[in-house]
XYZ file of C-alpha atoms in Angstrom:
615
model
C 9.697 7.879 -11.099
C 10.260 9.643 -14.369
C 7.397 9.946 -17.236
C 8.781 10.011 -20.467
C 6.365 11.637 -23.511
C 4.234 9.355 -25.389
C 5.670 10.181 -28.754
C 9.206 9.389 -27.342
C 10.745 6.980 -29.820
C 13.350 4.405 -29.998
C 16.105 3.956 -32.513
C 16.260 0.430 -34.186
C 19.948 -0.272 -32.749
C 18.307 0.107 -29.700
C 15.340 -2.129 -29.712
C 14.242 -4.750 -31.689
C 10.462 -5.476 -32.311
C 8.515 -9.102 -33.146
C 6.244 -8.220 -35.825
C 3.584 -9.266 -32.565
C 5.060 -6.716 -30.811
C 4.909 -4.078 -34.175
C 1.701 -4.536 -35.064
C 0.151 -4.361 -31.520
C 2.334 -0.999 -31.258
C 1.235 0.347 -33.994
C -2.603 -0.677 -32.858
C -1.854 1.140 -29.805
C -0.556 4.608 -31.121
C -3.185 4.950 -33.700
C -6.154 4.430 -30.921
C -4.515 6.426 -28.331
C -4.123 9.247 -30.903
C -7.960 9.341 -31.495
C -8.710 9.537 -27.767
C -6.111 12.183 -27.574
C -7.265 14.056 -30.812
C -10.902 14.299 -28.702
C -9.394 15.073 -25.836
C -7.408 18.150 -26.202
C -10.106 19.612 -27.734
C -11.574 20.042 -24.567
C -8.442 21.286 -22.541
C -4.925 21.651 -23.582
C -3.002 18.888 -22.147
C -0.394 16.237 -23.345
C 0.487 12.382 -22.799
C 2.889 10.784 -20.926
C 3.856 6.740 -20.444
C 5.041 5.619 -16.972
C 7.751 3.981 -16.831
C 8.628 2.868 -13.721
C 6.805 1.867 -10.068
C 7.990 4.842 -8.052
C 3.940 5.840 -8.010
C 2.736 2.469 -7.656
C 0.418 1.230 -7.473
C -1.474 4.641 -8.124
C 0.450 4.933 -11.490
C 2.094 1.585 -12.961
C 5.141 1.689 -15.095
C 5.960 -1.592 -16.873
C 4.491 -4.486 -14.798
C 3.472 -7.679 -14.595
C -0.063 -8.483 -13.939
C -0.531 -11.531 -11.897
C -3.115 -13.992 -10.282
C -2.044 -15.698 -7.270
C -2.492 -19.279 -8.068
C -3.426 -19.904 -4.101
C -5.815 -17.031 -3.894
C -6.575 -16.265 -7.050
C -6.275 -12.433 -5.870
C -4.713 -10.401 -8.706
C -2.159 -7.630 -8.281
C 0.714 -6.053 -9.741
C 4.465 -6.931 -9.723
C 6.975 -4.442 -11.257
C 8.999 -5.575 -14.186
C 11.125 -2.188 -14.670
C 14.416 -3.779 -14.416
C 13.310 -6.225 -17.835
C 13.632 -2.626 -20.284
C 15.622 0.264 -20.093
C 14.155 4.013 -19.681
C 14.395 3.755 -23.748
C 12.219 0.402 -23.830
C 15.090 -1.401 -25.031
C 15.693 -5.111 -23.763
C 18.362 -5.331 -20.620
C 18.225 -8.956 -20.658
C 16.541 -9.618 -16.947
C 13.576 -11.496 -16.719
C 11.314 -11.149 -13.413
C 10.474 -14.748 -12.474
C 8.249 -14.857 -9.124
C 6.096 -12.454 -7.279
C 4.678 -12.426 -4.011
C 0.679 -12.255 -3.091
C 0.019 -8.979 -0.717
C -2.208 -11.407 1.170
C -1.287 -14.778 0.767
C 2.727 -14.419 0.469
C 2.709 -17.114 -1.726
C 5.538 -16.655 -3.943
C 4.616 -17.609 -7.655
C 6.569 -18.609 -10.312
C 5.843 -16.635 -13.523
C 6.512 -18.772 -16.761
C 8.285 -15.975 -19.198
C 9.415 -18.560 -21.499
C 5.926 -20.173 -22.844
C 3.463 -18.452 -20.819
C 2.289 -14.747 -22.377
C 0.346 -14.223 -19.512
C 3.467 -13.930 -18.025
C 4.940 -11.089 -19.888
C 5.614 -7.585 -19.070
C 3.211 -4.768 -19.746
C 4.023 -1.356 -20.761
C 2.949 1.494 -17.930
C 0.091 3.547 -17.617
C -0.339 6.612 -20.268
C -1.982 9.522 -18.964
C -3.122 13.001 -19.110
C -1.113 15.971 -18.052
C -3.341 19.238 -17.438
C -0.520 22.002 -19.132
C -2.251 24.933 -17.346
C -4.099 23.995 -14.157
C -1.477 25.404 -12.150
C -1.547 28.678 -14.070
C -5.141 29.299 -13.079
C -4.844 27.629 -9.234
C -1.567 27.099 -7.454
C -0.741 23.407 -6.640
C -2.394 21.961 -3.764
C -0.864 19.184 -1.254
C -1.790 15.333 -2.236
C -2.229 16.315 -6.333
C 0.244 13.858 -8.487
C 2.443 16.664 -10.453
C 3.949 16.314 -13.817
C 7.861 18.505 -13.803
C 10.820 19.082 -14.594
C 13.677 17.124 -12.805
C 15.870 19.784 -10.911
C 18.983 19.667 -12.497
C 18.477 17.629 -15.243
C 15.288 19.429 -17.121
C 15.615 17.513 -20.445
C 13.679 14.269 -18.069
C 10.151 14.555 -16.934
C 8.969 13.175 -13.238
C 5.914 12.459 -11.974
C 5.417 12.424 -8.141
C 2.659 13.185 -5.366
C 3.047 16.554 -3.670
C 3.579 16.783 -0.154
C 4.997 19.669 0.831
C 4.348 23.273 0.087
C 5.886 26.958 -0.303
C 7.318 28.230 2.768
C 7.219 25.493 4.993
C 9.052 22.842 7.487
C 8.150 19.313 6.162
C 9.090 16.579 8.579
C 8.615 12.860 7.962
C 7.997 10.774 10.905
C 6.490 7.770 11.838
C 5.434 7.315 8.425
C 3.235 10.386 8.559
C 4.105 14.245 6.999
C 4.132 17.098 9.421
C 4.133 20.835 8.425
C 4.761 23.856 10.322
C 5.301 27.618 8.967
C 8.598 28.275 8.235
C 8.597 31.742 8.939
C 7.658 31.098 12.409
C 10.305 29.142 14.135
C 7.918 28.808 17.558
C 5.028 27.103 15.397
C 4.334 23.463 16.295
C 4.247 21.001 13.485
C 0.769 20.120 12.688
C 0.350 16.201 10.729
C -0.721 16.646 7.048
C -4.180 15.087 7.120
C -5.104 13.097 3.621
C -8.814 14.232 2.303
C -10.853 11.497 2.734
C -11.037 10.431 -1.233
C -7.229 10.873 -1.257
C -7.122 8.093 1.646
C -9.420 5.479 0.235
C -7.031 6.088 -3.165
C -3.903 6.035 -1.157
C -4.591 2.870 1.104
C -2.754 -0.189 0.744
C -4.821 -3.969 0.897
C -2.818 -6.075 3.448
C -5.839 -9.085 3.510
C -9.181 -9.867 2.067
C -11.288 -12.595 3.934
C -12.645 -13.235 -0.124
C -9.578 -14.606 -0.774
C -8.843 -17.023 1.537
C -6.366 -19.499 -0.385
C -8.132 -23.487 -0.181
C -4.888 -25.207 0.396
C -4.562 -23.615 3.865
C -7.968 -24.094 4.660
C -7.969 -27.730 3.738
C -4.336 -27.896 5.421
C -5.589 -26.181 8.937
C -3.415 -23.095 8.790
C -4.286 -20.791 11.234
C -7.242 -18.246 10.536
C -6.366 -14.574 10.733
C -9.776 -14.035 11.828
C -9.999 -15.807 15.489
C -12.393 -15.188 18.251
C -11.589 -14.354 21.664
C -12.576 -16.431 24.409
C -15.605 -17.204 25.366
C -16.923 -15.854 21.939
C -19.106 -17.917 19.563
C -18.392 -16.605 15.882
C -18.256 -19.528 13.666
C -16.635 -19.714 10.254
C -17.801 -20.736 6.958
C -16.400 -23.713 5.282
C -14.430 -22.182 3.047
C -13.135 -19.412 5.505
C -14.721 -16.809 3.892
C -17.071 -15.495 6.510
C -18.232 -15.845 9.964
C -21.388 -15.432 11.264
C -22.562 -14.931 15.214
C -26.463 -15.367 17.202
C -27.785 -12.793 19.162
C -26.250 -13.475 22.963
C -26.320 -10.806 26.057
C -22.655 -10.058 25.579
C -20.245 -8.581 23.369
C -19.159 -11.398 20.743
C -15.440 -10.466 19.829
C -13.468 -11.663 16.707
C -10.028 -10.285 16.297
C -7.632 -10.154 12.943
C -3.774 -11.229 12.997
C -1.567 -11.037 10.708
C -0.259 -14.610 9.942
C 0.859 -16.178 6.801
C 3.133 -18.736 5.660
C 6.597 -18.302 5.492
C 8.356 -19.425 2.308
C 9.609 -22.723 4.006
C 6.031 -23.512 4.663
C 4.659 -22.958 1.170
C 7.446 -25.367 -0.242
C 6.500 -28.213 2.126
C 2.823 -27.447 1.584
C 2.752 -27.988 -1.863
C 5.926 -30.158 -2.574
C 5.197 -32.799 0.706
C 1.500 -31.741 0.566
C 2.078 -31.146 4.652
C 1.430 -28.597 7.317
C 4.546 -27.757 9.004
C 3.903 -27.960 12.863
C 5.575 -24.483 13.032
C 2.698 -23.402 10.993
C 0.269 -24.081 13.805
C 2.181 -22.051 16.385
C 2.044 -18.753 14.541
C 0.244 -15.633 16.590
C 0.998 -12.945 13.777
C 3.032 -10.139 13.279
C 3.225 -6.371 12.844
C 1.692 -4.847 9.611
C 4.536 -3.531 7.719
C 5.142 -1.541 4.647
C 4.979 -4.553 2.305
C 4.208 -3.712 -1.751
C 3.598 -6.801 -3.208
C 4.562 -4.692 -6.708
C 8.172 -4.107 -4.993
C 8.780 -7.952 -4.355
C 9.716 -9.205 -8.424
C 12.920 -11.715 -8.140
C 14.888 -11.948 -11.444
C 17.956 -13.754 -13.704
C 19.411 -12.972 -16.514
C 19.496 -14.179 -20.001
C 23.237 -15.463 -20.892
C 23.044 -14.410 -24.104
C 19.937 -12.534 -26.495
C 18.660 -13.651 -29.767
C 17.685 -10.981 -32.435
C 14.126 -11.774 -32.304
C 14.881 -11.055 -28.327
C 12.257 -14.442 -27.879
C 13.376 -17.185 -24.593
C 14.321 -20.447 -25.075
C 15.142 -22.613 -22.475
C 18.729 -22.848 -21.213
C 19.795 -18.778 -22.168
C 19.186 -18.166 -18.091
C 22.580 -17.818 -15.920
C 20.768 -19.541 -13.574
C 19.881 -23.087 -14.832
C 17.878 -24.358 -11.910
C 15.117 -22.332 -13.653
C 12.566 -24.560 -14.703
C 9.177 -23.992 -14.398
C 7.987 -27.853 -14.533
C 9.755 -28.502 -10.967
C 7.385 -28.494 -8.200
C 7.028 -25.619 -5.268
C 6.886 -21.895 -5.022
C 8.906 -19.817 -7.195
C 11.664 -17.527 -5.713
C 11.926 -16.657 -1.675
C 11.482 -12.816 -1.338
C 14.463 -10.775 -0.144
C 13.835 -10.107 3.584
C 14.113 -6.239 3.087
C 11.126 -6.214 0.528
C 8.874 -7.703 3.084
C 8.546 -4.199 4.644
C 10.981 -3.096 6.935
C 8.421 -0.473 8.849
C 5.418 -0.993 11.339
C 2.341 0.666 9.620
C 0.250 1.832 12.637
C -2.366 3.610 10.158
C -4.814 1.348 9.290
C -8.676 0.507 8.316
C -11.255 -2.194 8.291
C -13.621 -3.110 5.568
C -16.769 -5.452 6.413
C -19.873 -6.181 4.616
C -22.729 -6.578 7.123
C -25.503 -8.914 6.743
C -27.810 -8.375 9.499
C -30.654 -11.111 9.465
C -32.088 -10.301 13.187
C -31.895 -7.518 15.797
C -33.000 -7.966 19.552
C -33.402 -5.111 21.759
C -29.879 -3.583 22.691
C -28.288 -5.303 19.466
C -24.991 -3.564 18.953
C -22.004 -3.781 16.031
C -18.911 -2.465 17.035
C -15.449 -1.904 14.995
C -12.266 -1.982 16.484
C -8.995 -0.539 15.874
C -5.690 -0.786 18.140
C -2.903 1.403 17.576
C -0.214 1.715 19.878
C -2.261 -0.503 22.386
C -4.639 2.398 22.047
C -8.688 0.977 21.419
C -10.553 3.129 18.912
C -14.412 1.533 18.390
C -17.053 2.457 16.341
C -20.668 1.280 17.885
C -23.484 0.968 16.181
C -26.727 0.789 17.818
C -28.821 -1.854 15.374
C -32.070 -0.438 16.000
C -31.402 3.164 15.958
C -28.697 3.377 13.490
C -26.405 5.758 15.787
C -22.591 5.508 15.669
C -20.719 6.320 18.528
C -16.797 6.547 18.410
C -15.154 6.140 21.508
C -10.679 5.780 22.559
C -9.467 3.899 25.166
C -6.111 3.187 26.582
C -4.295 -0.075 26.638
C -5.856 -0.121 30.046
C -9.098 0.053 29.188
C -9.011 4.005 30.430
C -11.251 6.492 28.623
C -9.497 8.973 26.392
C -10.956 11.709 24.396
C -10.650 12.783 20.669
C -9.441 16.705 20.581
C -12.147 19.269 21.541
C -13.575 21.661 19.053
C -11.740 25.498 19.536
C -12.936 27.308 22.231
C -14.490 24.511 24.008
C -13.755 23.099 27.917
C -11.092 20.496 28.555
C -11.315 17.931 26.303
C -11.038 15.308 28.744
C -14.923 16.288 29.264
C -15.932 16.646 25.818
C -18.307 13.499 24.822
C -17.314 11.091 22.054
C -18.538 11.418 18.861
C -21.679 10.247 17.667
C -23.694 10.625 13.983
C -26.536 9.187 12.204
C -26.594 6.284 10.223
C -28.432 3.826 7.978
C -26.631 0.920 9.757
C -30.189 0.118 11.386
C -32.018 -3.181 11.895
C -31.652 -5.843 9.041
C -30.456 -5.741 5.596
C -26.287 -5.710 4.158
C -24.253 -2.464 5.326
C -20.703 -1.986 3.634
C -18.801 -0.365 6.439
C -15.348 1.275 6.507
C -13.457 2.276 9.719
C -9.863 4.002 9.503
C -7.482 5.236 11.257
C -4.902 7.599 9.405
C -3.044 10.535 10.484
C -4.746 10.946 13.672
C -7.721 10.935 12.540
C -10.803 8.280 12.731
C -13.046 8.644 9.616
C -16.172 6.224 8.973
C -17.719 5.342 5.510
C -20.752 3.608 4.968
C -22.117 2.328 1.728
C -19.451 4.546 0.352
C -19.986 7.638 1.927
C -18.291 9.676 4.743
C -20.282 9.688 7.772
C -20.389 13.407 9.533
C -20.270 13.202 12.946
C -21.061 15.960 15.329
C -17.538 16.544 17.036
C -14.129 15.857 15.565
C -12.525 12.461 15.542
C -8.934 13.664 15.093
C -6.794 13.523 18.093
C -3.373 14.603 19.813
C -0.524 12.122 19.416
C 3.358 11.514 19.372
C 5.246 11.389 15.999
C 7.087 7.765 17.378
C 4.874 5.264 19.366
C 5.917 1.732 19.971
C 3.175 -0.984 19.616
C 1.991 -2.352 22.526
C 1.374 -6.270 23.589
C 0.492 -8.361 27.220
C -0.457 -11.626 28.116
C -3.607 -10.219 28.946
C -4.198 -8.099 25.719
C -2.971 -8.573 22.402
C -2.671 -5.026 21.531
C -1.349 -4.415 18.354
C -0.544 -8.191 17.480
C -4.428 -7.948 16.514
C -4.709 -4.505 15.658
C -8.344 -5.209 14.035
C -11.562 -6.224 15.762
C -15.756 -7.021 15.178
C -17.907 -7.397 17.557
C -21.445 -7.795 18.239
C -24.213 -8.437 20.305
C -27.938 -8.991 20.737
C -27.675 -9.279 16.705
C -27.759 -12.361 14.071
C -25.163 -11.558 11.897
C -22.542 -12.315 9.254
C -19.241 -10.804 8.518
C -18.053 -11.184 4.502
C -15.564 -9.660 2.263
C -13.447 -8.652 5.738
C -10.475 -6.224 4.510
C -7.229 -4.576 6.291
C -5.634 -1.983 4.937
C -2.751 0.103 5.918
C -1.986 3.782 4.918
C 1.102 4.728 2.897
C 4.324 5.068 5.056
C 6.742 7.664 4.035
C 10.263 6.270 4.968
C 12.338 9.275 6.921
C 15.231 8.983 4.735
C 17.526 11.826 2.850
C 20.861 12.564 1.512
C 21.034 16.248 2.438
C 23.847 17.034 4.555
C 23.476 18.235 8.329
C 23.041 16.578 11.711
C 20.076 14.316 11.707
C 19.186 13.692 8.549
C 21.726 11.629 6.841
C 20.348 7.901 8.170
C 17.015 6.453 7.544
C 14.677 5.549 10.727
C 15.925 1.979 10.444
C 19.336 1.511 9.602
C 20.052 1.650 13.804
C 17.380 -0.298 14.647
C 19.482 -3.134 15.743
C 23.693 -2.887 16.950
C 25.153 -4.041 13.602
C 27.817 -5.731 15.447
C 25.197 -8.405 17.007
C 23.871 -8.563 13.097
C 26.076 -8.526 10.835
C 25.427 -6.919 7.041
C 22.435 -4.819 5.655
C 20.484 -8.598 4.635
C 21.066 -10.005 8.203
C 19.775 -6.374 9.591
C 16.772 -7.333 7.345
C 15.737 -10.261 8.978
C 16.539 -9.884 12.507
C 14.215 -6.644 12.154
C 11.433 -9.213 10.582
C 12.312 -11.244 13.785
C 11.474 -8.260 15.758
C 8.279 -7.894 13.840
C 7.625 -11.480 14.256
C 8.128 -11.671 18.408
C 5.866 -9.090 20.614
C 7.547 -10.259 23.598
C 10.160 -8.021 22.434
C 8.438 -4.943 21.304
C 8.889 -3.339 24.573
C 12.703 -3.737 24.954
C 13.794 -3.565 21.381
C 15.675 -0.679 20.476
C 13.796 -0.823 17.108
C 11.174 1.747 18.328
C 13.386 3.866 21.062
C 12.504 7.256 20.617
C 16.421 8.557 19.773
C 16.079 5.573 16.752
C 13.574 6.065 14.670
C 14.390 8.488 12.497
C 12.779 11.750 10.945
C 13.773 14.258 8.839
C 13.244 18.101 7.933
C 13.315 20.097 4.492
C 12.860 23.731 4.332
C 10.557 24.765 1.501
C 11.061 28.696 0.694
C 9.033 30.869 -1.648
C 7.690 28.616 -4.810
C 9.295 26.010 -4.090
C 7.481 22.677 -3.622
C 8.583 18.738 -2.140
C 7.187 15.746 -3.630
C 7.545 12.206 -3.193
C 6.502 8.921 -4.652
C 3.608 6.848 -3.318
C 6.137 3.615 -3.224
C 8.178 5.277 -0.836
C 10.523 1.762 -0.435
C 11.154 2.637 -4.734
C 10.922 6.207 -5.467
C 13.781 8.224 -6.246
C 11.804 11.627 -4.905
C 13.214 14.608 -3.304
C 14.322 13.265 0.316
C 16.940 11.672 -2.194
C 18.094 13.660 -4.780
C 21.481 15.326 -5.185
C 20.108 18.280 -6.160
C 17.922 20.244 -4.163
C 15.482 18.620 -2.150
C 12.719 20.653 -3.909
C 10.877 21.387 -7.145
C 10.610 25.342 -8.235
C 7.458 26.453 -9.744
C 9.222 27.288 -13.039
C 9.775 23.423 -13.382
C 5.982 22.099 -12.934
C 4.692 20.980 -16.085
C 1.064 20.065 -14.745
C -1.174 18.261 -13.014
C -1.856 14.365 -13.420
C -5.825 14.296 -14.422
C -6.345 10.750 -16.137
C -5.252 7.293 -17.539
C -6.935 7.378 -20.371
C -4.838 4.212 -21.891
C -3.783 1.254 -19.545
C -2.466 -1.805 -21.610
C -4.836 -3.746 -22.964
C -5.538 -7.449 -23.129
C -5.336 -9.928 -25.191
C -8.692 -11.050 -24.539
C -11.838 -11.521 -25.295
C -10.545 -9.926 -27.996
C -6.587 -8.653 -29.273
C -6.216 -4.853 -28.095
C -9.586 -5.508 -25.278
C -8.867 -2.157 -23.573
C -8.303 -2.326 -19.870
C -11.603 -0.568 -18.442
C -10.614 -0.932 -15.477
C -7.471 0.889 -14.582
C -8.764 3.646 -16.752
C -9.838 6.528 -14.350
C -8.936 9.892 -12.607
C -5.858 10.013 -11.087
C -6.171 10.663 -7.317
């Protein structure tokens, strides 16, 4: 992503303005040079506008802001390609977005609707001089010079650090010294406030679209058998008696495929395929990556839309059905194993022994969390797709840590009341909030694993087909505002020369004679995905094919890379160098002090929301 000053200005024979779009410009300047007029009074420091989604959706460039007309969940879809890095027109219009957790695809009305339009990117605040008093430290979003072309200004997150090996793998960053070539590489663990920042919604039980519920698509929340959770009406949350045993209720990941919105809302029908779905792999999806667009035939000097100036006349918003289908390569063409589980706990009655367990699968490996209701004490605890006790890593020093005991803290996840509970695991590492704070548990809850695993499925165990899990017992209880999430996944891809590191950790994932061209790759690897039977014998997670890749850091020199690693234009690909020198930083990213703002309840209503440290 580059960040181009605030001040930067564009020539009239480049862009024409509405008087709309003058005045509100204008509007805009003049506030955002009071805030800054306060600001830098405090700290030296200058503003910069995104421009594009290489940091999204930590940092926005231009964007559309939409709300999924199944869902009503609102998120962000780039519009980049619609103005050039100057702001200029180009003459595309994005048309249709897809919902991270519905996969509806939308159509978005840029001819009559304003909602509809594009919004300018985030401006924020560049600290000038924190890296003269501190040097940079791994995870901060940096502010610098582009190697080899200094005259443009990038803004990435930074991941790897003076002399050392970086290697992306799996999705995950490993380091090891570089000036000692027998040093293992050790995973680059994200702080814990980095994580929450950095992790990804893939569903949210609060948004559970109406049409499928009143259609009979599939839950993603099922129980398992013999278990007696029962849903609310609307889908939204499930609640479960006290009983002797264990009460499980898993999470797939199933949605409706493009053919199956259409017929939903054109025929008003449930497509029997529908009904047969078990779920797929969570994959490195960005809802803000999946924008389809046309292109205006011709522009009018106002730059306004009028109906017919599209290349592509079936265009019309008045014609029933989803908008446009998503290109099968957008959909995420990685399996996220990193992921975490949100619930909101309303305990109404405890019974002696009354237990709350969360469940994670990765790699057919079982990681719980157990809460004991009446004492409050949490107890992690690994397992093996067997069902074989394994053991997080022992502290230094210690015995074998086969014998070490699990984990176990103290809580305030005792007898009734709500509990907001978090359970992740991220870079091989299990980390428990509750009520927004980090739970401290008395050994560590990292653990030793390979760079590549494969996920796991049986007949007898779903494995990683239902990667999350509640369950509870001796307990009345109900489960709301249930949320996956999946860490970012840093795509092993490069164009530095040598052995190794010229292909990406997909582009063999298939023999391209059985699949043709790079769109047909695409979707037989969303077939893959889509099938567990094959998990096991596809070639798409051999060890020798999924890919990683090395850079070599030396002295003040730094790598970074862009949190939409799918988008970003970062230093695994850049002609130059694959590194920043320190004589290049500018700063570090502190705020956005200036989202764009609405047009209501007022013109100019500044976006509160999106305002914030940067993290």
């Amino acid at each position: 992503m580059t960040a181009t000053t605030a001040d930067t200005k564009t020539s009239a024979a480049e862009e024409k303005l509405t008087p709309e779009q003058s005045r509100r410009e204008t509007i805009e300047s003049i506030i955002m040079a009071i805030i800054l007029a306060v600001v830098v009074r405090g700290f030296v420091a200058e503003a910069f506008v995104i421009p594009t989604g290489s940091m999204a959706p930590t940092l926005q460039g231009r964007h559309k802001d939409v709300v999924d007309p199944m869902s009503s969940y609102q998120y962000q879809a780039t519009a980049s390609e619609e103005r050039t890095s100057t702001g200029a027109p180009t003459g595309n219009y994005v048309i249709s977005s897809t919902c991270p957790i519905s996969r509806y695809p939308q159509k978005l009305d840029v001819i009559n609707d304003p909602a509809d339009d594009s919004f300018s990117g985030d401006r924020i605040i560049v600290s000038k001089f924190s890296y003269d008093l501190k040097d940079p430290a791994r995870w901060d979003v940096i502010v610098f010079k582009c190697p080899g072309q200094a005259t443009q200004n990038y803004i990435k997150r930074l991941v790897g650090l003076p002399n050392e090996v970086i290697r992306i793998a799996g999705g995950n960053v490993y380091t090891a010294p570089r000036l000692d070539p027998e040093a293992d590489f050790v995973i680059a663990r994200k702080p814990p406030h980095k994580l929450s920042a950095l992790l990804q919604i893939v569903d949210d039980s609060d948004y559970v679209p109406p049409l499928l519920v009143e259609k009979g698509f599939p839950s993603k929340w099922i129980s398992t058998t013999g278990s007696s959770w029962k849903p609310a009406a609307d889908g939204k949350s499930f609640s479960i008696e006290p009983t002797a045993q264990t009460n499980w209720m898993r999470w797939r990941n199933v949605f409706p495929s493009f053919e199956e919105w259409y017929q939903l809302e054109v025929d008003g029908r449930l497509p029997a395929s529908a009904k047969e779905k078990e779920g797929q792999l969570v994959t490195d999806f960005y809802a803000y990556n999946s924008s389809e667009s046309i292109r205006q035939k011709y522009q009018h000097a106002t730059w306004r839309l009028e109906p017919g100036t599209f290349d592509n006349e079936q265009y019309d918003i008045s014609v029933p059905g989803p908008g446009q289908p998503m290109d099968a390569s957008n959909a995420g063409m990685h399996w996220v194993d990193d992921l975490a589980l949100d619930v909101t706990a309303e305990v109404t009655a405890v019974e002696p022994g009354s237990e709350l367990t969360l469940k994670l699968v990765r790699g057919g490996e079982h990681f719980h969390c157990t809460f004991d209701l009446t004492s409050g004490t949490a107890k992690l605890s690994r397992t093996s797709s067997r069902g074989e006790p394994m053991a997080f890593e022992a502290p230094a020093g210690s015995e074998d840590a086969a014998k070490i005991a699990d984990p176990v803290a103290q809580t305030s996840v005792r007898g009734t009341g709500t509990h907001q509970i978090r359970l992740s695991n991220c870079d091989h590492q299990v980390l428990l909030w509750v009520n927004g704070s980090v739970v401290k548990f008395d050994k560590p809850t990292t653990y030793a694993s390979a760079e590549l695993i494969a996920p796991y499925w049986s007949l007898e165990e779903a494995g990683d087909l239902q990667p999350c899990g509640i369950g509870v017992k001796q307990a009345q209880m109900t489960a709301k505002s249930l949320r996956v999430l999946r860490d970012k996944y840093y795509i092993a891809v490069s164009r530095q020369l040598g052995e190794g590191t010229e292909t990406n950790d997909y582009q063999k994932s298939v023999p391209r004679s059985d699949i043709g061209p790079w769109i047909s790759e695409a979707t037989a690897i969303q077939e893959i995905f889509n099938t567990p039977s094959s998990w096991s014998t596809s070639p798409l997670f051999d060890d020798d094919n999924r890919r990683f890749v090395e850079f070599t850091m030396e002295e003040d020199q730094f790598f970074p890379m862009g949190d939409n690693s799918p988008h970003s234009l970062d230093a695994r690909l850049w002609a130059a160098p694959p590194y920043v020198t320190r004589d290049l930083l500018i700063g570090k990213a502190l705020v956005i002090y200036w989202p764009h703002t609405w047009n209501r309840p007022v013109p100019f209503w500044p976006n509160f929301q999106r305002m914030g440290f940067i993290r």
